[in-house]
Structure formats: C-alpha cells, structure tokens
Amino acid sequence: MPAERPPFLPSAGTIDLGDSYRVLIHSLKEGEAEMAKKTIDDVNVQGKTVLMRVDFNVPLDDQQNVTDDRRIRMALPSIKSVIDRGGRLILMSHLGRPKGEPDAKFSLQPAAEKLGELLGKEVAFATDTVGDDAKAKAAELADGDVLVLENLRFNPGEKDGDAEFAKALADMADAYCNDAFGTCHRTDASMVAVPEAMAGKPRVVGHLVAKEIKYLSEAIANPERPFVAILGGAKVSDKITVIENLLNLCDKVLIGGAMAYTFSLAQGGRVGGSLVEPDKVDMAKKLLEAGGDKLVLPVDTHAGDAFSGDCNKQIVEAGKIPEGYEGLDIGPKTAEMYAGIAKDAKTVVWNGPMGVCEMPPFDEGTKAVAQAIADSGATSIIGGGDSAAAIEQLGFADKVSHVSTGGGASLAMLEGKKFAAVELLDEA
Ligand code: ADP
Ligand code: MG
C-alpha cells in the first residue's frame, strides 16, 4: 500500500490496512444500525429472579456518602420494571478500581442504601458477590424484592472474564439484563461471560442501554442530513478513530478544543505554547487530506499567556498564535461559523468541548456551540464525559435529544465498534 494513502476509505476496498481498519470499514456502512434488542419489559418476570448488570459506579466522599446519585436514578426505570411486575431482582455493578480483592472504600453498600431511599423500600445488600452471603440472600428473595451484590471488582474473575466466577453469578438467576451502558465496550465477566453462561434463558437490555443504542447507533446509521459532527477536547490521539469514522458518515466534521492545534501544526501553523501532540502531526495530515472540505478547522483562536482565567488574552488568526501564548478556546469568528453550521444541521453529534470550558472566559466557544445545538431542532447526541458535564452545567441537557451516560462506551460507538456485550443479547 502506498505510504501516502489516507488511513481509511469511504467504502470498503481491497487495500490491506491491517485488521483494525478492516473491521472498522466493515462496520461503517450507512444504514447498518445495531440490531434491535429485546428489553426487560419483554420478559415475564413474575416470580422469576433477574440478574441485572447496572452502572452504580457513583462518586463517594471520604465518609462513604454518595455525592452524585445520577447513575442510580437512571437505572430506576429498569429496576422498577422488574419489581413492579413481581420479579425478584439481583443487582451487580463495579465501583471504582479496586484490585481484584475486597477494599472497603469501594464498597457498594452506600449505593445500595441510596437505592433503598430512592425506591422507598428496603434493599438487601450482600457483603460478597458469589459467596455464602450472596447465595443465602439471593435464595431468600421474595417477589418484588431487591438485592445488591458487593462490588464485582472485588473478585479477580470480573476483569479476567473468568468462566467459573461467571457461572456462580449466572446460577443465581432465571434471566439476565444489561443496563450498564458505560461498561458495554468492555468484556468483563458480568458483561459477557455471565450472559454467555445463561444461554437459553432470557438475556435482554435495560431501558438505559436500549436508549443509548437507539441514539448512538440508529440515528447515526440513518441520519437526517445535513449530519454534522463537532469534535473537541484535549487530545487528537483519543479521537482519531472517531474522526475517521465520522468523516465517512457526516457532511461536516468541525474541529475545536486543543486537538485543533495539532491540525494547525500539520498545516504549518504557529501554535505557541498550545497543548499539541507532535507525534500525531502525520496522522493529522492524513486526516486533512482524506477529509477535504468536510473537515472544518477554526479560523481564529482565543489565546492566553498562562493557563488561567485572568491571564492576558488575545484573539488571533488560527495558525498565528504568538510565542508565550497558548490557544485556550476557539475564537469568536469560529464560534459564529460553527454555530451557523450547527443551526442548519438535522443531526448533530458533539463530543469534546471547544476550549477549556472549566475556566471562563474560555468557555465561550463551548457555550456558543451548545446554544446553537439547543436551538437547532436537530436530533442531537452529546457523547463524552466532559461534554456531557458541560451541557448539563450550561443547562441545555433537556434541549438536546440525548446525552450519553458512557464516556468511553459512547466514543467506541462513534468509532463504529460493535459491543460483544450487546451483540449476544436476545434480538427483538
Ligand atoms: P470528553 O470527555 O467530552 O470526551 P475530553 O476529555 O476529550 O472531552 O476533553 C475535555 C478536556 O479538554 C477539558 O478538560 C478541557 O479543558 C480540555 N481542553 C479543551 N480545549 C483545550 C485547550 N485549548 N487547551 C487545553 N485543554 C483543553
Ligand atoms: Mg474526558
């Protein structure tokens, strides 16, 4: 293959680009949405035990208080679907990154207590995952009861996808439900080996996963056009595959955030002290070549002489950032241009802030884009942890179609990846 060839092609070809690209090209095709899956509502749960993988990976303070219960609240529709219809529910999740052994500061007990508060009923908690306490409490469940198991990652088998560990979990229940979108791109035991061990029993998605798939897969596979992607954030390296995939699917891909400066370097621009990735300049060149005028870069930059809100500031043309200054946001002309393109779009995918949005006034570009998306009436999908937080903080969360709950998982989906954890579940 010639060295200068772009790293991807708009249609599947015969060029050998290595396995990852072959897989990518295969999964790129427009119109190829993730197969619709059966949901928990489709399962007759009366008197049955349902094992549900949820994402209760909530932040705890040093007194073990849950400081943000959003993830627990978001799981409530699936939880209620089971218990309101007389099912017996066992919930399993990870929390934090314990090292495959019990570690009190990562206990799920506070999350179980919070769930009890939110449901207004008693929620049982097992001090282990597949041990005597879990087995005894699972066996005691009556119709409508809920049991939360201790942190899956207290067992090395979870990360290892261990079959024996998975079987011990699988044996506790009559049906499996995956409502942990944030973990869907992983192959941990609770995501893949457990439902594999439950072949022949109902294996379905929860409400949260169903909604994520609907937006991230279907809306992207069959977008109303113009279809515009807006990509920002800190690093190009995090998002190269996302840019590649979206260039194939979108009418325009707008670039903001610090990653714009690596593109600027690739065009021979001056970037001053901006956050750049010199080792990604070649990749940026290839993307520029392949993207043509689909790939839109900032025309101006809001630069500062220090990484601080009260530094000295200058608006400069893109590629003309003076020494001693760094780019901290898109400039006002770019913000206006991007807002205009977003307003005319019928489908918008946004991932990554346009600047250092935690540090006003360098949140202006991000705000302008968020406002335009909110005003556009387009089907709008916000993915990525920091972008989702920004849209919430700016108060636009209910003006967009979908804010994804899974940072890494939503990126993987925008990359066009298929998830083993979802593929193996029952089709509708
Ligand atoms: P997401 O979580 O939405 O995928 P990222 O994690 O990729 O987004 O990027 C978010 C981070 O990028 C924010 O912390 C933001 O401050 C940073 N960032 C954006 N623009 C710049 C910039 N010009 N210089 C330095 N950091 C930036
Ligand atoms: Mg982030």
Short mmCIF file of C-alpha atoms and ligand atoms in Angstrom, two decimals:
data_model
loop_
_atom_site.label_atom_id
_atom_site.label_comp_id
_atom_site.label_asym_id
_atom_site.label_seq_id
_atom_site.Cartn_x
_atom_site.Cartn_y
_atom_site.Cartn_z
CA MET A 1 0.00 0.00 0.00
CA PRO A 2 1.42 3.42 -0.89
CA ALA A 3 2.61 5.27 2.18
CA GLU A 4 0.64 8.42 1.38
CA ARG A 5 -2.71 6.74 1.13
CA PRO A 6 -5.32 8.09 3.55
CA PRO A 7 -5.77 5.84 6.58
CA PHE A 8 -9.31 4.98 5.60
CA LEU A 9 -11.56 4.88 2.58
CA PRO A 10 -15.20 5.93 2.27
CA SER A 11 -16.16 2.47 1.07
CA ALA A 12 -14.80 -0.96 1.77
CA GLY A 13 -11.91 -1.72 -0.52
CA THR A 14 -9.28 -4.29 -1.20
CA ILE A 15 -6.43 -2.42 0.43
CA ASP A 16 -4.86 -4.11 3.39
CA LEU A 17 -4.89 -1.56 6.17
CA GLY A 18 -4.49 -4.04 8.97
CA ASP A 19 -7.17 -5.82 10.92
CA SER A 20 -8.44 -2.92 12.95
CA TYR A 21 -9.14 -0.88 9.85
CA ARG A 22 -10.74 -3.78 8.06
CA VAL A 23 -13.11 -4.27 10.93
CA LEU A 24 -13.77 -0.56 11.02
CA ILE A 25 -14.54 -0.29 7.33
CA HIS A 26 -16.84 -3.25 7.60
CA SER A 27 -18.86 -1.67 10.39
CA LEU A 28 -19.03 1.74 8.79
CA LYS A 29 -21.76 1.24 6.27
CA GLU A 30 -24.59 3.64 6.38
CA GLY A 31 -27.92 2.09 7.19
CA GLU A 32 -26.33 -0.62 9.26
CA ALA A 33 -27.77 0.01 12.72
CA GLU A 34 -27.23 -2.21 15.70
CA MET A 35 -29.92 -4.91 15.68
CA ALA A 36 -32.86 -4.00 17.92
CA LYS A 37 -32.71 -5.93 21.18
CA LYS A 38 -35.38 -7.30 23.49
CA THR A 39 -35.76 -5.18 26.58
CA ILE A 40 -36.52 -6.05 30.17
CA ASP A 41 -40.16 -5.08 29.53
CA ASP A 42 -40.41 -8.04 27.12
CA VAL A 43 -39.57 -10.58 29.85
CA ASN A 44 -42.25 -12.15 32.02
CA VAL A 45 -40.54 -11.66 35.38
CA GLN A 46 -43.36 -12.63 37.77
CA GLY A 47 -41.84 -14.92 40.43
CA LYS A 48 -38.56 -15.07 38.48
CA THR A 49 -35.11 -13.90 39.55
CA VAL A 50 -33.48 -11.34 37.28
CA LEU A 51 -29.74 -10.68 37.42
CA MET A 52 -29.19 -7.11 36.24
CA ARG A 53 -25.82 -5.51 35.49
CA VAL A 54 -26.14 -1.82 36.36
CA ASP A 55 -23.66 1.03 36.48
CA PHE A 56 -23.62 2.09 40.14
CA ASN A 57 -20.08 3.44 39.75
CA VAL A 58 -21.02 6.53 41.76
CA PRO A 59 -18.64 9.01 43.40
CA LEU A 60 -18.24 8.62 47.19
CA ASP A 61 -16.77 11.15 49.62
CA ASP A 62 -14.43 10.06 52.43
CA GLN A 63 -17.42 9.44 54.74
CA GLN A 64 -18.71 6.94 52.12
CA ASN A 65 -21.61 9.19 51.14
CA VAL A 66 -22.84 9.04 47.56
CA THR A 67 -22.13 12.57 46.28
CA ASP A 68 -23.97 12.18 42.96
CA ASP A 69 -26.75 9.61 42.63
CA ARG A 70 -27.50 10.27 38.94
CA ARG A 71 -26.36 6.82 37.81
CA ILE A 72 -28.57 5.12 40.39
CA ARG A 73 -31.57 7.25 39.43
CA MET A 74 -31.04 6.46 35.78
CA ALA A 75 -31.27 2.74 36.47
CA LEU A 76 -34.65 3.12 38.21
CA PRO A 77 -36.87 2.52 35.15
CA SER A 78 -35.34 -0.92 34.55
CA ILE A 79 -35.31 -1.74 38.27
CA LYS A 80 -38.97 -0.77 38.64
CA SER A 81 -39.90 -2.71 35.53
CA VAL A 82 -38.81 -5.88 37.36
CA ILE A 83 -40.04 -5.28 40.89
CA ASP A 84 -43.36 -3.66 39.93
CA ARG A 85 -44.21 -6.79 37.95
CA GLY A 86 -43.39 -9.19 40.81
CA GLY A 87 -39.86 -10.09 39.77
CA ARG A 88 -37.00 -10.75 42.19
CA LEU A 89 -34.04 -8.57 41.40
CA ILE A 90 -30.31 -9.08 41.94
CA LEU A 91 -28.21 -6.06 41.02
CA MET A 92 -24.50 -6.22 40.27
CA SER A 93 -22.05 -3.42 39.48
CA HIS A 94 -18.48 -2.29 39.81
CA LEU A 95 -17.43 0.84 41.68
CA GLY A 96 -14.01 2.43 41.21
CA ARG A 97 -10.91 0.41 40.53
CA PRO A 98 -10.25 -1.99 43.41
CA LYS A 99 -7.53 -4.50 42.61
CA GLY A 100 -9.46 -7.76 42.45
CA GLU A 101 -9.85 -8.03 46.23
CA PRO A 102 -12.18 -6.53 48.88
CA ASP A 103 -11.38 -2.89 49.65
CA ALA A 104 -13.84 -1.13 51.98
CA LYS A 105 -13.56 2.27 50.31
CA PHE A 106 -15.03 0.83 47.11
CA SER A 107 -17.98 -0.93 48.77
CA LEU A 108 -21.34 -0.79 47.02
CA GLN A 109 -23.18 -0.65 50.35
CA PRO A 110 -23.66 3.16 50.21
CA ALA A 111 -25.10 2.79 46.72
CA ALA A 112 -27.46 0.07 47.95
CA GLU A 113 -28.63 2.35 50.76
CA LYS A 114 -29.15 5.21 48.32
CA LEU A 115 -31.21 2.92 46.09
CA GLY A 116 -33.35 1.99 49.11
CA GLU A 117 -34.01 5.70 49.73
CA LEU A 118 -34.90 6.33 46.10
CA LEU A 119 -37.24 3.32 45.92
CA GLY A 120 -38.71 3.97 49.38
CA LYS A 121 -38.30 0.32 50.30
CA GLU A 122 -35.79 -1.99 51.88
CA VAL A 123 -32.94 -3.11 49.65
CA ALA A 124 -30.87 -6.09 50.78
CA PHE A 125 -27.09 -6.00 50.49
CA ALA A 126 -24.72 -8.97 50.24
CA THR A 127 -21.23 -8.48 51.65
CA ASP A 128 -19.80 -10.67 48.89
CA THR A 129 -20.54 -11.31 45.22
CA VAL A 130 -20.76 -15.08 44.74
CA GLY A 131 -20.04 -16.22 48.32
CA ASP A 132 -22.27 -17.57 51.11
CA ASP A 133 -23.90 -14.23 51.93
CA ALA A 134 -24.86 -13.54 48.30
CA LYS A 135 -26.20 -17.07 47.82
CA ALA A 136 -28.20 -17.00 51.04
CA LYS A 137 -29.70 -13.59 50.37
CA ALA A 138 -30.48 -14.43 46.75
CA ALA A 139 -32.33 -17.55 47.88
CA GLU A 140 -34.36 -15.51 50.42
CA LEU A 141 -35.68 -13.03 47.83
CA ALA A 142 -39.46 -12.75 47.64
CA ASP A 143 -41.39 -11.33 44.67
CA GLY A 144 -40.67 -7.60 44.34
CA ASP A 145 -37.50 -7.73 46.49
CA VAL A 146 -34.14 -6.24 45.56
CA LEU A 147 -30.65 -7.46 46.47
CA VAL A 148 -27.44 -5.56 45.67
CA LEU A 149 -24.27 -7.66 45.50
CA GLU A 150 -20.91 -6.33 46.68
CA ASN A 151 -18.53 -4.79 44.11
CA LEU A 152 -17.87 -7.18 41.21
CA ARG A 153 -14.27 -5.99 41.02
CA PHE A 154 -13.53 -7.37 44.50
CA ASN A 155 -13.12 -10.60 42.52
CA PRO A 156 -10.24 -11.05 40.05
CA GLY A 157 -12.62 -13.09 37.90
CA GLU A 158 -14.58 -9.98 36.90
CA LYS A 159 -11.80 -8.26 34.94
CA ASP A 160 -10.45 -11.62 33.73
CA GLY A 161 -13.82 -12.67 32.33
CA ASP A 162 -13.47 -15.86 34.35
CA ALA A 163 -15.99 -18.58 33.41
CA GLU A 164 -16.26 -20.11 36.87
CA PHE A 165 -16.95 -16.76 38.51
CA ALA A 166 -19.49 -16.01 35.76
CA LYS A 167 -21.24 -19.34 36.28
CA ALA A 168 -21.62 -18.71 40.01
CA LEU A 169 -23.38 -15.43 39.19
CA ALA A 170 -25.42 -16.94 36.35
CA ASP A 171 -26.69 -19.79 38.55
CA MET A 172 -28.45 -17.32 40.84
CA ALA A 173 -31.00 -16.16 38.27
CA ASP A 174 -33.58 -17.02 35.61
CA ALA A 175 -32.93 -14.02 33.34
CA TYR A 176 -30.16 -11.54 32.58
CA CYS A 177 -30.43 -7.83 31.90
CA ASN A 178 -27.66 -5.45 30.84
CA ASP A 179 -28.39 -1.85 31.80
CA ALA A 180 -24.77 -0.71 32.26
CA PHE A 181 -24.06 1.27 29.10
CA GLY A 182 -20.88 2.83 30.50
CA THR A 183 -19.30 -0.65 30.58
CA CYS A 184 -20.72 -2.03 27.31
CA HIS A 185 -17.43 -1.63 25.45
CA ARG A 186 -15.75 -3.91 27.99
CA THR A 187 -15.66 -7.70 28.13
CA ASP A 188 -15.67 -8.11 31.91
CA ALA A 189 -17.30 -11.31 33.22
CA SER A 190 -20.55 -9.58 34.21
CA MET A 191 -20.87 -8.14 30.70
CA VAL A 192 -20.06 -11.16 28.52
CA ALA A 193 -19.25 -14.42 30.35
CA VAL A 194 -22.34 -14.18 32.59
CA PRO A 195 -24.87 -13.79 29.76
CA GLU A 196 -22.95 -16.49 27.84
CA ALA A 197 -23.40 -18.80 30.81
CA MET A 198 -27.13 -18.02 30.76
CA ALA A 199 -27.73 -19.13 27.16
CA GLY A 200 -31.30 -20.43 26.82
CA LYS A 201 -32.61 -18.04 29.46
CA PRO A 202 -33.91 -14.55 28.54
CA ARG A 203 -30.99 -12.13 28.08
CA VAL A 204 -32.06 -8.57 27.41
CA VAL A 205 -31.11 -4.91 27.57
CA GLY A 206 -32.44 -2.43 30.12
CA HIS A 207 -34.04 0.92 29.32
CA LEU A 208 -30.78 2.86 29.54
CA VAL A 209 -28.85 0.64 27.15
CA ALA A 210 -31.82 0.48 24.76
CA LYS A 211 -31.90 4.29 24.61
CA GLU A 212 -28.15 4.63 24.10
CA ILE A 213 -28.20 2.12 21.25
CA LYS A 214 -31.18 3.81 19.68
CA TYR A 215 -29.45 7.17 19.51
CA LEU A 216 -25.81 6.28 19.08
CA SER A 217 -26.43 3.54 16.57
CA GLU A 218 -29.71 4.11 14.74
CA ALA A 219 -29.61 7.90 14.50
CA ILE A 220 -26.05 7.69 13.22
CA ALA A 221 -26.72 4.85 10.80
CA ASN A 222 -29.71 6.61 9.23
CA PRO A 223 -29.12 10.28 9.89
CA GLU A 224 -31.30 13.08 8.66
CA ARG A 225 -28.98 15.40 6.74
CA PRO A 226 -27.10 17.64 6.99
CA PHE A 227 -25.34 15.47 9.56
CA VAL A 228 -22.70 17.44 11.44
CA ALA A 229 -20.15 16.21 13.97
CA ILE A 230 -18.45 18.63 16.34
CA LEU A 231 -15.34 17.23 17.94
CA GLY A 232 -13.16 18.87 20.54
CA GLY A 233 -11.40 18.08 23.77
CA ALA A 234 -7.84 17.76 24.82
CA LYS A 235 -6.19 15.23 22.55
CA VAL A 236 -6.38 14.13 18.93
CA SER A 237 -4.98 10.77 19.93
CA ASP A 238 -8.14 9.96 21.93
CA LYS A 239 -10.34 10.62 18.95
CA ILE A 240 -8.54 9.68 15.74
CA THR A 241 -10.78 6.70 15.06
CA VAL A 242 -13.85 8.73 15.90
CA ILE A 243 -12.81 11.41 13.40
CA GLU A 244 -12.10 8.77 10.75
CA ASN A 245 -15.44 7.08 11.23
CA LEU A 246 -17.46 10.28 11.36
CA LEU A 247 -15.73 11.69 8.25
CA ASN A 248 -17.22 8.73 6.42
CA LEU A 249 -20.71 9.30 7.77
CA CYS A 250 -21.10 13.07 8.21
CA ASP A 251 -21.49 16.01 5.85
CA LYS A 252 -19.20 18.15 8.02
CA VAL A 253 -16.81 17.46 10.88
CA LEU A 254 -15.96 20.58 12.88
CA ILE A 255 -12.81 20.51 14.98
CA GLY A 256 -12.30 22.51 18.19
CA GLY A 257 -10.51 22.15 21.52
CA ALA A 258 -6.79 21.61 21.87
CA MET A 259 -6.82 18.97 19.13
CA ALA A 260 -7.26 21.80 16.61
CA TYR A 261 -3.66 22.90 17.28
CA THR A 262 -2.20 19.59 16.23
CA PHE A 263 -4.08 20.03 12.94
CA SER A 264 -2.73 23.59 12.80
CA LEU A 265 0.81 22.24 13.20
CA ALA A 266 0.11 19.82 10.36
CA GLN A 267 -0.76 22.81 8.16
CA GLY A 268 2.46 24.58 9.14
CA GLY A 269 0.74 26.98 11.55
CA ARG A 270 2.30 28.54 14.63
CA VAL A 271 0.78 27.25 17.87
CA GLY A 272 2.85 28.98 20.57
CA GLY A 273 2.62 27.07 23.84
CA SER A 274 -0.66 25.31 22.97
CA LEU A 275 -1.31 21.73 24.02
CA VAL A 276 -0.24 19.73 20.95
CA GLU A 277 0.78 16.18 20.11
CA PRO A 278 3.77 16.42 17.76
CA ASP A 279 3.77 12.66 17.21
CA LYS A 280 0.25 12.89 15.80
CA VAL A 281 1.04 15.52 13.17
CA ASP A 282 1.41 12.92 10.41
CA MET A 283 -1.92 11.40 11.33
CA ALA A 284 -3.47 14.87 11.30
CA LYS A 285 -2.06 15.45 7.80
CA LYS A 286 -3.65 12.25 6.56
CA LEU A 287 -6.98 13.18 8.10
CA LEU A 288 -6.80 16.63 6.47
CA GLU A 289 -6.08 15.08 3.10
CA ALA A 290 -8.79 12.48 3.42
CA GLY A 291 -11.37 14.84 4.89
CA GLY A 292 -11.08 17.56 2.25
CA ASP A 293 -13.59 20.33 2.85
CA LYS A 294 -15.68 18.09 5.08
CA LEU A 295 -13.13 18.66 7.82
CA VAL A 296 -13.56 22.19 9.14
CA LEU A 297 -10.91 23.84 11.32
CA PRO A 298 -11.08 27.01 13.45
CA VAL A 299 -10.31 30.31 11.73
CA ASP A 300 -9.41 32.13 14.94
CA THR A 301 -8.23 31.34 18.44
CA HIS A 302 -8.73 32.83 21.89
CA ALA A 303 -5.22 32.64 23.33
CA GLY A 304 -3.81 33.43 26.75
CA ASP A 305 -0.31 33.92 28.17
CA ALA A 306 -0.98 31.47 31.02
CA PHE A 307 -3.33 28.58 31.75
CA SER A 308 -5.60 30.72 33.89
CA GLY A 309 -8.83 32.67 33.57
CA ASP A 310 -7.21 36.00 34.42
CA CYS A 311 -4.19 35.76 32.09
CA ASN A 312 -3.53 38.32 29.34
CA LYS A 313 -5.66 37.42 26.34
CA GLN A 314 -5.57 37.88 22.57
CA ILE A 315 -7.81 36.84 19.72
CA VAL A 316 -5.54 35.72 16.90
CA GLU A 317 -5.97 34.15 13.48
CA ALA A 318 -5.66 30.37 13.51
CA GLY A 319 -2.07 29.29 12.98
CA LYS A 320 -0.73 32.61 14.26
CA ILE A 321 -0.51 32.07 17.99
CA PRO A 322 2.48 34.11 19.25
CA GLU A 323 5.26 32.68 21.41
CA GLY A 324 4.35 32.91 25.08
CA TYR A 325 0.65 32.36 24.32
CA GLU A 326 -1.41 29.20 24.12
CA GLY A 327 -4.75 28.52 22.48
CA LEU A 328 -7.43 28.05 25.13
CA ASP A 329 -10.65 28.34 23.11
CA ILE A 330 -11.95 28.81 19.58
CA GLY A 331 -12.22 32.50 18.69
CA PRO A 332 -15.47 34.43 18.16
CA LYS A 333 -15.45 34.10 14.34
CA THR A 334 -15.08 30.34 14.61
CA ALA A 335 -17.80 30.19 17.27
CA GLU A 336 -20.13 32.07 14.95
CA MET A 337 -19.27 29.89 11.97
CA TYR A 338 -19.66 26.62 13.94
CA ALA A 339 -22.93 27.84 15.48
CA GLY A 340 -24.23 28.63 11.98
CA ILE A 341 -23.36 25.16 10.68
CA ALA A 342 -24.86 23.51 13.78
CA LYS A 343 -28.09 25.51 13.45
CA ASP A 344 -28.67 24.28 9.89
CA ALA A 345 -27.98 20.65 10.78
CA LYS A 346 -30.66 17.98 11.08
CA THR A 347 -28.43 15.61 13.04
CA VAL A 348 -25.60 16.72 15.33
CA VAL A 349 -23.10 14.61 17.22
CA TRP A 350 -20.97 16.52 19.68
CA ASN A 351 -18.02 15.16 21.56
CA GLY A 352 -15.43 17.25 23.40
CA PRO A 353 -15.51 20.90 24.50
CA MET A 354 -14.30 23.66 22.15
CA GLY A 355 -11.93 25.09 24.76
CA VAL A 356 -11.02 24.98 28.42
CA CYS A 357 -14.66 25.21 29.37
CA GLU A 358 -13.98 24.79 33.09
CA MET A 359 -12.15 28.15 33.04
CA PRO A 360 -14.19 31.21 31.98
CA PRO A 361 -13.94 33.13 29.73
CA PHE A 362 -12.56 30.17 27.76
CA ASP A 363 -15.99 28.53 27.99
CA GLU A 364 -17.42 30.95 25.42
CA GLY A 365 -16.81 28.82 22.35
CA THR A 366 -18.31 25.76 24.03
CA LYS A 367 -21.31 27.80 25.19
CA ALA A 368 -21.93 29.21 21.71
CA VAL A 369 -21.87 25.76 20.16
CA ALA A 370 -24.07 24.29 22.91
CA GLN A 371 -26.58 27.12 22.43
CA ALA A 372 -26.66 26.57 18.66
CA ILE A 373 -27.23 22.83 19.10
CA ALA A 374 -30.02 23.53 21.58
CA ASP A 375 -31.63 25.99 19.11
CA SER A 376 -31.16 23.81 16.04
CA GLY A 377 -34.11 21.46 16.44
CA ALA A 378 -31.76 18.76 15.12
CA THR A 379 -31.53 15.29 16.54
CA SER A 380 -28.60 15.98 18.83
CA ILE A 381 -26.40 13.48 20.56
CA ILE A 382 -23.85 14.51 23.16
CA GLY A 383 -21.18 11.94 24.00
CA GLY A 384 -18.11 12.07 26.19
CA GLY A 385 -17.80 12.71 29.91
CA ASP A 386 -16.66 16.33 29.83
CA SER A 387 -19.04 17.37 27.04
CA ALA A 388 -21.95 15.77 28.87
CA ALA A 389 -20.95 17.60 32.06
CA ALA A 390 -20.63 20.88 30.12
CA ILE A 391 -24.07 20.56 28.55
CA GLU A 392 -25.60 19.81 31.96
CA GLN A 393 -23.83 22.73 33.60
CA LEU A 394 -24.90 25.10 30.86
CA GLY A 395 -28.49 23.98 31.43
CA PHE A 396 -29.02 22.58 27.92
CA ALA A 397 -29.38 18.93 28.87
CA ASP A 398 -33.13 18.88 28.25
CA LYS A 399 -32.80 20.79 24.96
CA VAL A 400 -30.81 18.05 23.24
CA SER A 401 -32.11 14.66 22.13
CA HIS A 402 -29.67 12.51 24.00
CA VAL A 403 -26.83 12.96 26.48
CA SER A 404 -24.86 9.74 26.59
CA THR A 405 -24.06 8.32 30.01
CA GLY A 406 -20.98 6.44 28.89
CA GLY A 407 -17.82 8.37 28.03
CA GLY A 408 -15.64 5.53 26.72
CA ALA A 409 -18.60 3.49 25.51
CA SER A 410 -20.12 6.34 23.53
CA LEU A 411 -16.73 7.08 21.93
CA ALA A 412 -16.37 3.41 21.00
CA MET A 413 -19.81 3.53 19.44
CA LEU A 414 -18.95 6.66 17.46
CA GLU A 415 -15.87 4.79 16.28
CA GLY A 416 -18.24 2.27 14.73
CA LYS A 417 -17.32 -0.57 17.08
CA LYS A 418 -19.69 -3.38 17.91
CA PHE A 419 -20.03 -4.49 21.51
CA ALA A 420 -19.79 -8.20 22.32
CA ALA A 421 -21.76 -7.46 25.50
CA VAL A 422 -24.74 -6.26 23.45
CA GLU A 423 -24.41 -8.44 20.33
CA LEU A 424 -25.04 -11.65 22.27
CA LEU A 425 -28.34 -10.47 23.82
CA ASP A 426 -31.74 -11.58 22.52
CA GLU A 427 -32.94 -9.86 19.37
CA ALA A 428 -36.39 -8.28 19.35
P1 ADP B 1 -14.86 14.46 26.55
O1 ADP B 1 -14.73 13.93 27.96
O2 ADP B 1 -16.13 15.22 26.35
O3 ADP B 1 -14.65 13.37 25.54
P2 ADP B 1 -12.13 15.29 26.52
O4 ADP B 1 -11.86 14.52 27.77
O5 ADP B 1 -11.54 14.80 25.27
O6 ADP B 1 -13.71 15.52 26.33
O7 ADP B 1 -11.59 16.78 26.70
C1 ADP B 1 -12.01 17.63 27.72
C2 ADP B 1 -10.87 18.46 28.22
O8 ADP B 1 -10.25 19.13 27.14
C3 ADP B 1 -11.36 19.54 29.15
O9 ADP B 1 -10.79 19.30 30.43
C4 ADP B 1 -10.82 20.82 28.55
O10 ADP B 1 -10.30 21.72 29.50
C5 ADP B 1 -9.71 20.32 27.65
N1 ADP B 1 -9.41 21.29 26.59
C6 ADP B 1 -10.24 21.72 25.62
N2 ADP B 1 -9.64 22.67 24.88
C7 ADP B 1 -8.42 22.85 25.42
C8 ADP B 1 -7.32 23.71 25.10
N3 ADP B 1 -7.40 24.56 24.08
N4 ADP B 1 -6.20 23.62 25.85
C9 ADP B 1 -6.13 22.76 26.89
N5 ADP B 1 -7.14 21.92 27.23
C10 ADP B 1 -8.26 21.96 26.51
MG MG B 2 -13.00 13.48 29.21
#
